[in-house]
Coordinates of C-alpha atoms (C1' of nucleotides) in Angstrom, one line a residue:
Chain A
X1 CA 71.9 114.5 119.3
X2 CA 73.9 117.7 119.4
X3 CA 72.7 119.8 116.6
X4 CA 75.9 120.2 114.8
X5 CA 75.6 122.8 112.1
X6 CA 79.3 123.3 112.1
X7 CA 80.3 124.7 108.8
X8 CA 82.9 122.7 106.9
X9 CA 86.2 124.5 106.7
X10 CA 85.8 126.9 103.9
X11 CA 88.5 126.2 101.5
X12 CA 90.6 127.0 98.6
X13 CA 89.2 125.9 95.3
X14 CA 87.1 128.8 94.1
X15 CA 89.2 129.2 91.0
X16 CA 86.5 127.6 88.8
X17 CA 83.9 129.8 90.5
X18 CA 85.8 132.9 89.6
X19 CA 86.0 131.9 86.0
X20 CA 82.3 131.1 85.9
X21 CA 81.5 134.4 87.4
X22 CA 83.4 136.2 84.7
X23 CA 81.4 134.5 82.0
X24 CA 78.2 135.1 83.8
X25 CA 78.3 138.8 83.0
X26 CA 77.3 139.9 86.5
X27 CA 77.4 143.7 87.2
X28 CA 80.8 144.7 88.1
X29 CA 79.7 146.5 91.3
X30 CA 77.7 143.5 92.5
X31 CA 77.9 143.1 96.2
X32 CA 79.6 139.7 96.1
X33 CA 82.4 140.7 93.9
X34 CA 83.3 143.3 96.5
X35 CA 84.3 140.6 98.8
X36 CA 87.6 138.9 97.9
X37 CA 86.9 135.9 100.1
X38 CA 84.2 134.5 98.0
X39 CA 81.9 131.9 99.5
X40 CA 82.2 128.6 97.7
X41 CA 79.6 128.0 95.1
X42 CA 77.0 125.2 95.1
X43 CA 79.0 122.9 92.9
X44 CA 82.0 123.2 95.1
X45 CA 80.1 122.6 98.3
X46 CA 78.5 119.6 96.7
X47 CA 81.8 118.1 95.7
X48 CA 83.3 118.9 99.2
X49 CA 80.5 117.1 100.9
X50 CA 80.7 114.2 98.6
X51 CA 84.3 113.8 99.4
X52 CA 83.7 114.2 103.1
X53 CA 81.1 111.5 103.0
X54 CA 83.4 109.2 101.1
X55 CA 86.2 109.7 103.6
X56 CA 84.0 109.2 106.6
X57 CA 82.6 106.1 104.9
X58 CA 86.1 104.8 104.5
X59 CA 86.7 105.3 108.2
X60 CA 83.6 103.5 109.3
X61 CA 83.6 100.7 106.8
X62 CA 87.3 100.0 107.6
X63 CA 86.8 99.8 111.3
X64 CA 83.3 98.1 111.5
X65 CA 83.0 96.4 108.2
X66 CA 80.3 97.0 105.6
X67 CA 77.4 95.3 107.4
X68 CA 78.1 96.7 110.8
X69 CA 78.9 100.3 109.8
X70 CA 76.0 102.7 110.5
X71 CA 75.2 105.4 108.1
X72 CA 74.3 107.7 111.0
X73 CA 77.9 107.5 112.1
X74 CA 79.2 108.1 108.6
X75 CA 76.9 111.2 108.4
X76 CA 78.0 112.5 111.8
X77 CA 81.7 111.9 111.0
X78 CA 81.3 113.8 107.7
X79 CA 79.5 116.6 109.4
X80 CA 76.2 116.2 107.5
X81 CA 72.8 114.8 108.2
X82 CA 72.0 111.3 107.2
X83 CA 69.6 112.3 104.5
X84 CA 72.4 114.2 102.8
X85 CA 74.1 110.9 102.1
X86 CA 71.1 109.9 100.0
X87 CA 71.5 113.1 97.9
X88 CA 74.8 111.8 96.8
X89 CA 74.4 108.0 96.8
X90 CA 71.5 105.7 96.0
X91 CA 72.0 103.5 99.1
X92 CA 74.5 102.0 101.4
X93 CA 75.9 99.6 98.9
X94 CA 76.3 102.2 96.2
X95 CA 78.2 104.3 98.7
X96 CA 80.5 101.4 99.3
X97 CA 81.1 100.7 95.7
X98 CA 81.6 104.3 94.8
X99 CA 84.1 104.5 97.7
X100 CA 86.2 101.7 96.3
X101 CA 86.0 102.9 92.8
X102 CA 86.8 106.5 93.5
X103 CA 89.9 105.5 95.4
X104 CA 91.0 103.0 92.9
X105 CA 90.5 104.8 89.6
X106 CA 93.4 107.2 90.0
X107 CA 95.4 104.2 91.0
X108 CA 94.7 102.5 87.7
X109 CA 95.5 105.6 85.8
X110 CA 98.9 105.8 87.6
X111 CA 99.7 102.2 86.8
X112 CA 99.2 102.9 83.1
X113 CA 102.0 105.3 82.8
X114 CA 104.7 102.7 82.4
X115 CA 108.1 103.9 83.6
X116 CA 109.9 101.7 81.1
X117 CA 113.1 103.6 80.7
X118 CA 116.4 101.8 80.3
X119 CA 116.7 100.5 83.8
X120 CA 117.7 97.1 84.7
X121 CA 114.9 94.7 85.4
X122 CA 115.8 94.6 89.1
X123 CA 115.5 98.3 89.3
X124 CA 112.2 98.2 87.5
X125 CA 110.8 95.8 90.0
X126 CA 112.4 97.7 92.9
X127 CA 110.6 100.9 91.7
X128 CA 107.4 98.9 91.6
X129 CA 107.8 97.8 95.2
X130 CA 108.7 101.3 96.3
X131 CA 105.7 102.5 94.5
X132 CA 103.6 100.1 96.5
X133 CA 105.0 101.5 99.7
X134 CA 104.6 105.2 99.0
X135 CA 101.4 105.1 97.0
X136 CA 99.5 102.4 98.8
X137 CA 100.9 101.0 102.0
X138 CA 101.5 104.3 103.6
X139 CA 98.2 105.8 102.4
X140 CA 94.5 105.3 102.8
X141 CA 94.5 103.2 99.7
X142 CA 95.8 100.4 101.9
X143 CA 92.5 100.5 103.8
X144 CA 90.6 100.4 100.5
X145 CA 92.5 97.4 99.4
X146 CA 91.8 95.7 102.7
X147 CA 88.1 96.4 102.2
X148 CA 88.3 94.6 98.9
X149 CA 89.9 91.7 100.5
X150 CA 87.5 91.5 103.4
X151 CA 84.2 92.4 101.7
X152 CA 84.9 91.6 98.1
X153 CA 83.4 88.2 98.4
X154 CA 80.0 89.7 99.1
X155 CA 80.2 92.2 96.2
X156 CA 80.9 90.1 93.1
X157 CA 80.5 93.1 90.8
X158 CA 83.1 94.9 92.7
X159 CA 85.4 91.9 92.8
X160 CA 85.1 91.6 89.0
X161 CA 85.7 95.3 88.5
X162 CA 88.8 95.1 90.6
X163 CA 90.0 92.1 88.8
X164 CA 89.5 93.5 85.3
X165 CA 90.8 97.0 86.1
X166 CA 93.6 96.3 88.4
X167 CA 94.6 92.7 88.8
X168 CA 94.5 91.5 85.2
X169 CA 96.2 94.6 83.9
X170 CA 98.7 94.6 86.7
X171 CA 99.6 91.0 86.2
X172 CA 100.0 91.5 82.5
X173 CA 102.3 94.5 83.0
X174 CA 104.4 92.6 85.6
X175 CA 104.6 89.6 83.3
X176 CA 106.0 91.7 80.6
X177 CA 108.7 93.1 82.8
X178 CA 109.6 89.7 84.1
X179 CA 109.7 88.2 80.6
X180 CA 112.1 90.9 79.6
X181 CA 114.2 90.1 82.6
X182 CA 114.4 86.5 81.6
X183 CA 115.2 87.4 78.0
X184 CA 118.0 89.6 79.2
X185 CA 119.3 86.9 81.4
X186 CA 118.7 89.0 84.5
X187 CA 116.4 86.4 85.9
X188 CA 116.7 82.6 85.8
X189 CA 113.7 80.3 85.7
X190 CA 110.3 81.1 84.3
X191 CA 108.4 80.5 87.6
X192 CA 107.6 84.2 88.0
X193 CA 106.7 84.7 84.4
X194 CA 104.2 81.9 84.7
X195 CA 102.9 83.1 88.0
X196 CA 103.4 86.8 88.5
X197 CA 101.1 86.4 91.5
X198 CA 104.2 85.2 93.3
X199 CA 105.8 88.6 93.0
X200 CA 102.7 90.3 94.4
X201 CA 101.9 87.9 97.2
X202 CA 104.1 89.6 99.7
X203 CA 102.3 92.9 99.1
X204 CA 99.1 91.1 99.9
X205 CA 100.7 89.6 103.0
X206 CA 101.7 93.1 104.1
X207 CA 98.2 94.4 104.0
X208 CA 96.7 91.4 105.7
X209 CA 99.4 91.4 108.4
X210 CA 99.0 95.0 109.1
X211 CA 95.3 94.5 109.6
X212 CA 95.5 91.5 111.9
X213 CA 98.8 91.4 113.8
X214 CA 100.4 94.8 113.8
X215 CA 99.4 95.6 117.3
X216 CA 101.4 92.8 118.9
X217 CA 103.8 91.8 116.1
X218 CA 104.6 94.7 113.8
X219 CA 106.4 93.7 110.6
X220 CA 109.1 95.8 108.9
X221 CA 107.5 95.9 105.5
X222 CA 110.3 97.9 103.7
X223 CA 112.8 95.3 104.9
X224 CA 110.4 92.5 103.9
X225 CA 110.1 93.9 100.4
X226 CA 113.9 94.2 100.1
X227 CA 114.3 90.6 101.2
X228 CA 111.7 89.6 98.6
X229 CA 113.7 91.4 96.0
X230 CA 116.8 89.6 97.1
X231 CA 114.9 86.3 96.9
X232 CA 113.8 87.0 93.4
X233 CA 117.0 88.4 91.9
X234 CA 119.6 87.0 94.3
X235 CA 121.4 88.7 97.1
X236 CA 121.9 92.4 96.6
X237 CA 125.4 93.3 95.4
X238 CA 126.8 95.3 98.4
X239 CA 128.4 98.6 97.4
Chain B
X1 CA 71.5 87.2 133.3
X2 CA 72.2 84.6 130.7
X3 CA 73.0 81.8 133.0
X4 CA 74.2 79.4 130.4
X5 CA 74.7 75.9 131.3
X6 CA 78.2 74.6 130.9
X7 CA 78.4 72.9 127.6
X8 CA 81.0 70.4 128.5
X9 CA 80.7 67.5 126.1
X10 CA 80.9 64.3 128.0
X11 CA 80.5 62.1 125.0
X12 CA 82.3 59.0 126.4
X13 CA 79.3 58.0 128.4
X14 CA 77.9 55.9 125.7
X15 CA 80.9 53.6 125.7
X16 CA 80.2 52.8 129.3
X17 CA 76.6 52.4 128.4
X18 CA 77.4 49.7 125.8
X19 CA 79.7 47.9 128.2
X20 CA 77.0 47.9 130.9
X21 CA 74.6 46.4 128.5
X22 CA 76.9 43.5 127.7
X23 CA 77.4 42.8 131.4
X24 CA 73.7 43.1 132.3
X25 CA 73.0 39.7 131.0
X26 CA 69.9 40.6 129.1
X27 CA 68.2 37.7 127.2
X28 CA 69.8 37.1 123.9
X29 CA 66.6 37.7 122.0
X30 CA 66.0 40.9 123.8
X31 CA 64.6 43.6 121.6
X32 CA 67.5 46.0 122.0
X33 CA 70.2 43.5 121.3
X34 CA 68.4 42.6 118.1
X35 CA 69.1 46.1 116.8
X36 CA 72.7 46.7 116.1
X37 CA 72.2 50.4 115.7
X38 CA 72.0 51.4 119.3
X39 CA 69.8 54.4 120.0
X40 CA 72.0 57.4 120.8
X41 CA 71.9 58.7 124.4
X42 CA 71.4 62.2 125.4
X43 CA 75.1 63.1 125.4
X44 CA 75.5 61.8 121.9
X45 CA 72.6 63.8 120.5
X46 CA 73.9 66.9 122.3
X47 CA 77.3 66.5 120.7
X48 CA 75.8 65.8 117.3
X49 CA 73.7 68.9 117.5
X50 CA 76.6 71.0 118.6
X51 CA 78.6 69.8 115.6
X52 CA 75.7 70.4 113.3
X53 CA 75.4 74.0 114.5
X54 CA 79.1 74.6 114.1
X55 CA 79.0 73.3 110.5
X56 CA 75.9 75.4 109.7
X57 CA 77.5 78.4 111.2
X58 CA 80.6 77.9 109.0
X59 CA 78.4 77.9 106.0
X60 CA 76.5 81.0 106.9
X61 CA 79.4 83.0 108.2
X62 CA 81.4 82.1 105.1
X63 CA 78.8 83.2 102.7
X64 CA 77.3 86.2 104.4
X65 CA 80.0 87.3 106.8
X66 CA 79.7 87.5 110.6
X67 CA 77.5 90.6 110.9
X68 CA 75.1 89.7 108.1
X69 CA 74.7 86.1 109.0
X70 CA 71.4 85.3 110.7
X71 CA 71.2 82.9 113.5
X72 CA 67.7 81.9 112.3
X73 CA 69.4 80.6 109.1
X74 CA 72.1 78.9 111.1
X75 CA 69.5 77.1 113.1
X76 CA 67.4 76.2 110.1
X77 CA 70.4 74.8 108.3
X78 CA 71.4 72.8 111.3
X79 CA 67.9 71.5 111.7
X80 CA 67.4 72.9 115.1
X81 CA 65.4 75.8 116.6
X82 CA 67.1 79.1 117.2
X83 CA 66.9 78.7 121.0
X84 CA 69.0 75.6 120.8
X85 CA 72.0 77.5 119.6
X86 CA 71.9 79.4 122.9
X87 CA 72.0 76.1 124.8
X88 CA 75.4 75.5 123.3
X89 CA 76.9 79.0 122.9
X90 CA 76.6 82.2 124.9
X91 CA 75.9 84.4 121.9
X92 CA 76.6 84.9 118.3
X93 CA 80.2 86.0 118.9
X94 CA 80.9 83.1 121.1
X95 CA 79.6 80.8 118.4
X96 CA 81.9 82.4 115.9
X97 CA 85.0 82.2 118.1
X98 CA 84.2 78.6 119.0
X99 CA 83.8 77.8 115.4
X100 CA 87.3 79.1 114.5
X101 CA 88.9 77.5 117.5
X102 CA 87.4 74.1 117.1
X103 CA 88.5 73.9 113.5
X104 CA 91.9 75.3 114.2
X105 CA 93.0 73.3 117.3
X106 CA 93.4 70.0 115.5
X107 CA 95.4 71.9 112.9
X108 CA 97.8 73.2 115.6
X109 CA 98.2 69.7 117.0
X110 CA 99.0 68.4 113.5
X111 CA 101.6 71.1 113.0
X112 CA 103.4 70.1 116.1
X113 CA 104.4 66.6 114.9
X114 CA 107.4 67.8 113.1
X115 CA 108.3 65.4 110.2
X116 CA 112.0 66.1 110.5
X117 CA 113.4 62.9 109.0
X118 CA 116.6 63.0 106.9
X119 CA 115.1 64.6 103.8
X120 CA 116.6 67.4 101.9
X121 CA 115.4 70.9 102.8
X122 CA 113.7 71.2 99.5
X123 CA 111.8 68.0 100.1
X124 CA 110.8 69.3 103.6
X125 CA 109.4 72.5 102.2
X126 CA 107.7 70.5 99.4
X127 CA 106.0 68.4 102.0
X128 CA 104.9 71.5 103.8
X129 CA 103.3 72.9 100.7
X130 CA 101.7 69.7 99.9
X131 CA 100.3 69.5 103.4
X132 CA 98.8 72.9 102.9
X133 CA 97.0 71.6 99.8
X134 CA 95.6 68.5 101.2
X135 CA 94.9 69.6 104.8
X136 CA 93.7 73.2 104.2
X137 CA 93.2 74.3 100.7
X138 CA 91.0 71.4 99.7
X139 CA 89.1 71.3 103.0
X140 CA 86.8 73.5 104.9
X141 CA 89.7 74.8 106.9
X142 CA 90.3 77.1 103.9
X143 CA 87.0 78.7 104.7
X144 CA 87.9 79.1 108.3
X145 CA 91.2 80.7 107.4
X146 CA 89.4 83.0 105.1
X147 CA 87.1 83.9 108.0
X148 CA 90.1 84.9 110.1
X149 CA 91.4 87.0 107.2
X150 CA 88.1 88.8 106.7
X151 CA 86.7 89.1 110.2
X152 CA 89.9 88.9 112.3
X153 CA 90.2 92.6 112.4
X154 CA 87.0 92.9 114.4
X155 CA 87.9 90.1 116.8
X156 CA 91.2 91.1 118.4
X157 CA 91.1 88.2 120.8
X158 CA 90.7 85.8 118.0
X159 CA 93.5 87.4 116.0
X160 CA 95.8 87.2 118.9
X161 CA 94.9 83.6 119.6
X162 CA 95.5 82.8 115.9
X163 CA 98.8 84.6 116.0
X164 CA 100.1 82.9 119.1
X165 CA 98.9 79.4 118.4
X166 CA 99.4 79.2 114.6
X167 CA 101.4 82.1 113.1
X168 CA 104.1 82.5 115.6
X169 CA 104.7 78.8 116.0
X170 CA 104.5 78.2 112.3
X171 CA 107.0 80.9 111.5
X172 CA 109.4 79.7 114.1
X173 CA 109.2 76.1 112.7
X174 CA 109.7 77.3 109.1
X175 CA 112.6 79.5 110.1
X176 CA 114.4 76.5 111.6
X177 CA 114.0 74.5 108.5
X178 CA 115.2 77.4 106.4
X179 CA 118.2 78.0 108.6
X180 CA 119.1 74.4 108.3
X181 CA 118.8 74.7 104.5
X182 CA 121.2 77.7 104.5
X183 CA 123.6 75.9 106.8
X184 CA 123.7 72.9 104.5
X185 CA 124.2 75.1 101.5
X186 CA 120.8 74.1 100.0
X187 CA 119.6 77.7 100.0
X188 CA 121.6 80.8 99.2
X189 CA 120.8 84.1 100.9
X190 CA 119.2 84.6 104.2
X191 CA 116.2 86.6 103.0
X192 CA 113.8 83.8 103.7
X193 CA 115.3 83.1 107.1
X194 CA 114.8 86.7 108.1
X195 CA 111.3 86.8 106.7
X196 CA 109.7 83.3 106.6
X197 CA 106.5 85.2 105.8
X198 CA 107.8 85.3 102.2
X199 CA 107.5 81.5 102.0
X200 CA 104.0 81.6 103.3
X201 CA 102.7 84.6 101.3
X202 CA 101.6 82.5 98.3
X203 CA 99.5 80.4 100.5
X204 CA 97.7 83.5 101.7
X205 CA 97.4 84.6 98.1
X206 CA 95.8 81.3 97.2
X207 CA 93.1 81.7 99.8
X208 CA 92.4 85.3 99.0
X209 CA 92.3 84.6 95.2
X210 CA 90.0 81.6 95.6
X211 CA 87.6 83.8 97.6
X212 CA 87.5 86.7 95.2
X213 CA 88.4 85.7 91.6
X214 CA 88.0 82.0 91.2
X215 CA 84.7 82.4 89.4
X216 CA 86.1 84.2 86.4
X217 CA 89.8 83.6 86.7
X218 CA 90.6 80.3 88.4
X219 CA 94.2 79.8 89.4
X220 CA 96.1 76.5 89.3
X221 CA 97.2 76.5 92.9
X222 CA 99.3 73.3 92.8
X223 CA 101.2 74.6 89.9
X224 CA 101.6 78.0 91.6
X225 CA 103.1 76.3 94.6
X226 CA 105.4 74.3 92.5
X227 CA 106.6 77.5 90.8
X228 CA 107.1 79.0 94.2
X229 CA 109.3 76.1 95.2
X230 CA 111.3 76.6 92.0
X231 CA 111.7 80.3 92.8
X232 CA 113.0 79.5 96.2
X233 CA 115.3 76.6 95.5
X234 CA 116.0 77.2 91.8
X235 CA 114.5 75.3 88.9
X236 CA 113.7 71.8 89.6
X237 CA 116.2 69.3 88.3
X238 CA 114.3 67.5 85.6
X239 CA 114.9 63.7 85.6
Chain C
dA1 C1' 60.7 134.9 94.2
dT2 C1' 62.2 130.5 92.9
dA3 C1' 64.8 126.6 92.7
dC4 C1' 68.0 123.9 94.7
dT5 C1' 69.9 121.7 98.9
dA6 C1' 70.0 120.0 103.7
dT7 C1' 67.9 118.3 107.7
dG8 C1' 66.5 114.9 111.3
dA9 C1' 62.3 112.9 113.1
dC10 C1' 60.0 109.0 111.7
dT11 C1' 58.8 104.3 109.9
dG12 C1' 58.9 99.6 109.1
dA13 C1' 61.6 95.7 108.5
dC14 C1' 64.8 93.0 110.7
dC15 C1' 67.1 90.1 114.1
dA16 C1' 69.7 88.8 118.5
dG17 C1' 68.5 87.1 122.5
dT18 C1' 64.7 85.2 126.0
dC19 C1' 61.7 82.1 128.4
dA20 C1' 57.5 79.5 129.5
dG21 C1' 56.2 75.2 127.9
dT22 C1' 56.8 70.4 125.7
dC23 C1' 58.6 65.9 125.4
dA24 C1' 62.0 62.3 125.0
dT25 C1' 65.1 60.1 128.0
dA26 C1' 67.0 58.8 132.5
dT27 C1' 66.3 57.5 137.3
dT28 C1' 63.9 55.6 141.1
dA29 C1' 60.2 53.1 143.4
dT30 C1' 57.2 49.2 143.5
Chain D
dA1 C1' 59.2 44.3 134.7
dT2 C1' 56.3 48.3 135.1
dA3 C1' 54.9 52.6 136.7
dA4 C1' 55.9 57.0 138.7
dT5 C1' 58.9 60.8 138.8
dA6 C1' 62.8 63.8 137.6
dT7 C1' 65.8 65.8 134.3
dG8 C1' 67.2 68.9 130.9
dA9 C1' 67.4 69.3 125.9
dC10 C1' 64.7 71.5 122.7
dT11 C1' 61.2 74.6 120.8
dG12 C1' 59.5 78.9 118.7
dA13 C1' 56.6 82.9 119.6
dC14 C1' 57.8 87.1 121.6
dT15 C1' 60.4 91.4 123.0
dG16 C1' 63.3 95.2 122.7
dG17 C1' 66.5 97.6 120.2
dT18 C1' 68.7 98.9 115.9
dC19 C1' 69.1 101.0 111.6
dA20 C1' 68.5 101.7 106.3
dG21 C1' 65.9 104.6 103.9
dT22 C1' 62.0 108.4 103.5
dC23 C1' 59.9 112.9 103.4
dA24 C1' 57.8 117.1 105.3
dT25 C1' 60.0 121.1 106.7
dA26 C1' 63.7 124.5 106.9
dG27 C1' 67.4 126.8 104.9
dT28 C1' 70.3 129.0 101.2
dA29 C1' 71.8 130.8 96.7
dT30 C1' 70.7 133.2 92.6

DNA sequence: ATACTATGACTGACCAGTCAGTCATATTAT
DNA sequence: ATAATATGACTGACTGGTCAGTCATAGTAT
C-alpha cells in the first residue's frame, strides 16, 4: 500500500523540447530557460510512462501469463497507479497486443534491410543465425516471442498479425536465399526450399527449451546453431 | 482442511463381481442374467467419471488455457457437478498435472519398447517420425504436448517431470540411433549426435504451427517430415 | 486560471473451493 | 427373498477472495 510517488528517473531526451521551446517564442528571460536542467515536457513524460508500463507488462505477462497477470502489479512495477494504465491502453488485452506489436515492429523493419551482398549462401545463413542470437535470443524479444507461442492461440488477431508481418515475410526471404544456394550448387536437395520452416525450427526449439528446461538442463544455443549450420551445409571446413 | 479421499481406482472389482455371479447359481431365467449389459458397479462409475472429467479438462484447458479455464465449464462438459471434481482431484492445479501425467505415462511406456531390429538407420528414424504422426500429431496427445509448451513455464514440477521422463530419455535413445548411423557410415557429421534436439525440432514446430497458424496457413506435416528426413540423410533414392 | 494528467479507493462480476444434504448402491439381518 | 441399515459418490447453493475497470479527487504544467 506504500504510497509510492517516486519520480521516474529524469532523463535525457529533452532535445525535442528545446526545439519546441525555441519555436514557441517564449520570453528570453523566462524563469524556465534560466535552468539548464529542464524538466521534461508533458509529451516526454507521457512517452516515458508508456514505455515503463510496456516493460513492466512484459515482465508480468512473461512470468505469470496473460490471464494470471495482475494490472495492479504491472502498475506498481512501472511506478504508476493502476488508473494510469487506462490512460494509455483501452484494456488489458489492448495492453498485451500493443506490447507484442511494439516490440515486433522494429524487428520487422530490421528484417527488411536485406544484407544481400556477395557472400556465400552459407555465410548468409550464418549471419541470419547470428542475427537471431544477438537481436532476439539474448534480448527481451525472446520473451515476446515466447509470449506469442504461449498466448497466441487465444489471440487470433495477434497470431495472424504475427504470421503476416513476420512469419510469411521471413519464410519468403529465407526461401529466396535457399533457392539461390541451390542454384549456385551450394546446397543439395530442395527439402529446405520447399520447407524453410526446417531452417527455423531450431530457433523455435531454443526459445521453448530456454523457457522450460534451462534451469536443470541448459543448452548451448550458439553451439546448437553451429551444428545446425553443419547439418544443412555439411561439416564446416576447418581452417 | 481439504481431507480428500484417496482416489485410488480399484476398477478390477467388477471382474470378480461377474465371476461371483456365475458361481452363485442363480436361476437361468433370473432377471439379471437376461440382461447382457451388466449394470456398472460403483467403482466403474467412479472410473468413468474420472475419465470424463479429465477429457473435459483437456478440452477446456486447451482452448482457454489453465488460468482462464473455469471448473464450472469442465464439470458441465463432463456432465457432473462442480463438487464432483473435488472428489477426484485436490484442486485445479492437481487436475491439470494429473491430466498431463495420465496422457503422458502410456506414451513413455510406448517409447521404451525400442524397435531396434536390423533396419537401416534411415528406416529407424523414418519409423520414429511416422510414430510421431500416428501416435501424437493426429491424436489428443498433441494437445497435451501443446499444454506443456504453453503452460509448462508456470509448473516447474511438471516441466521437470516431462524433462526427466520424456525429453531426457528420448534424447538419449535418439542419440544412440544416430551414433550407430554415424558408425555405420549412414550419416556424415556428428552435428546430430551432439544435438539430437535438431532432429526433434521440426516436431516441435509442427505442434506450435498447428496451434497458431493452421487456420490461415495450414502446413503439410507429413511432407515436412519427409523433407526433414531428406535433409538429414540426403535426398531419398527414388525407385 | 485553465486544461491536462495522475491517483487509488471503490464496485461489481467472477470463480475456486466448501459442505450439508440427497440418493443409488452395497451390506447385513431376518 | 426381503427388509433394514450403512456407505460414499454426487450435488449445487453458498462463501470469501480476487481483480479488471471506473471515477471523483488531487496534482501539475502552461
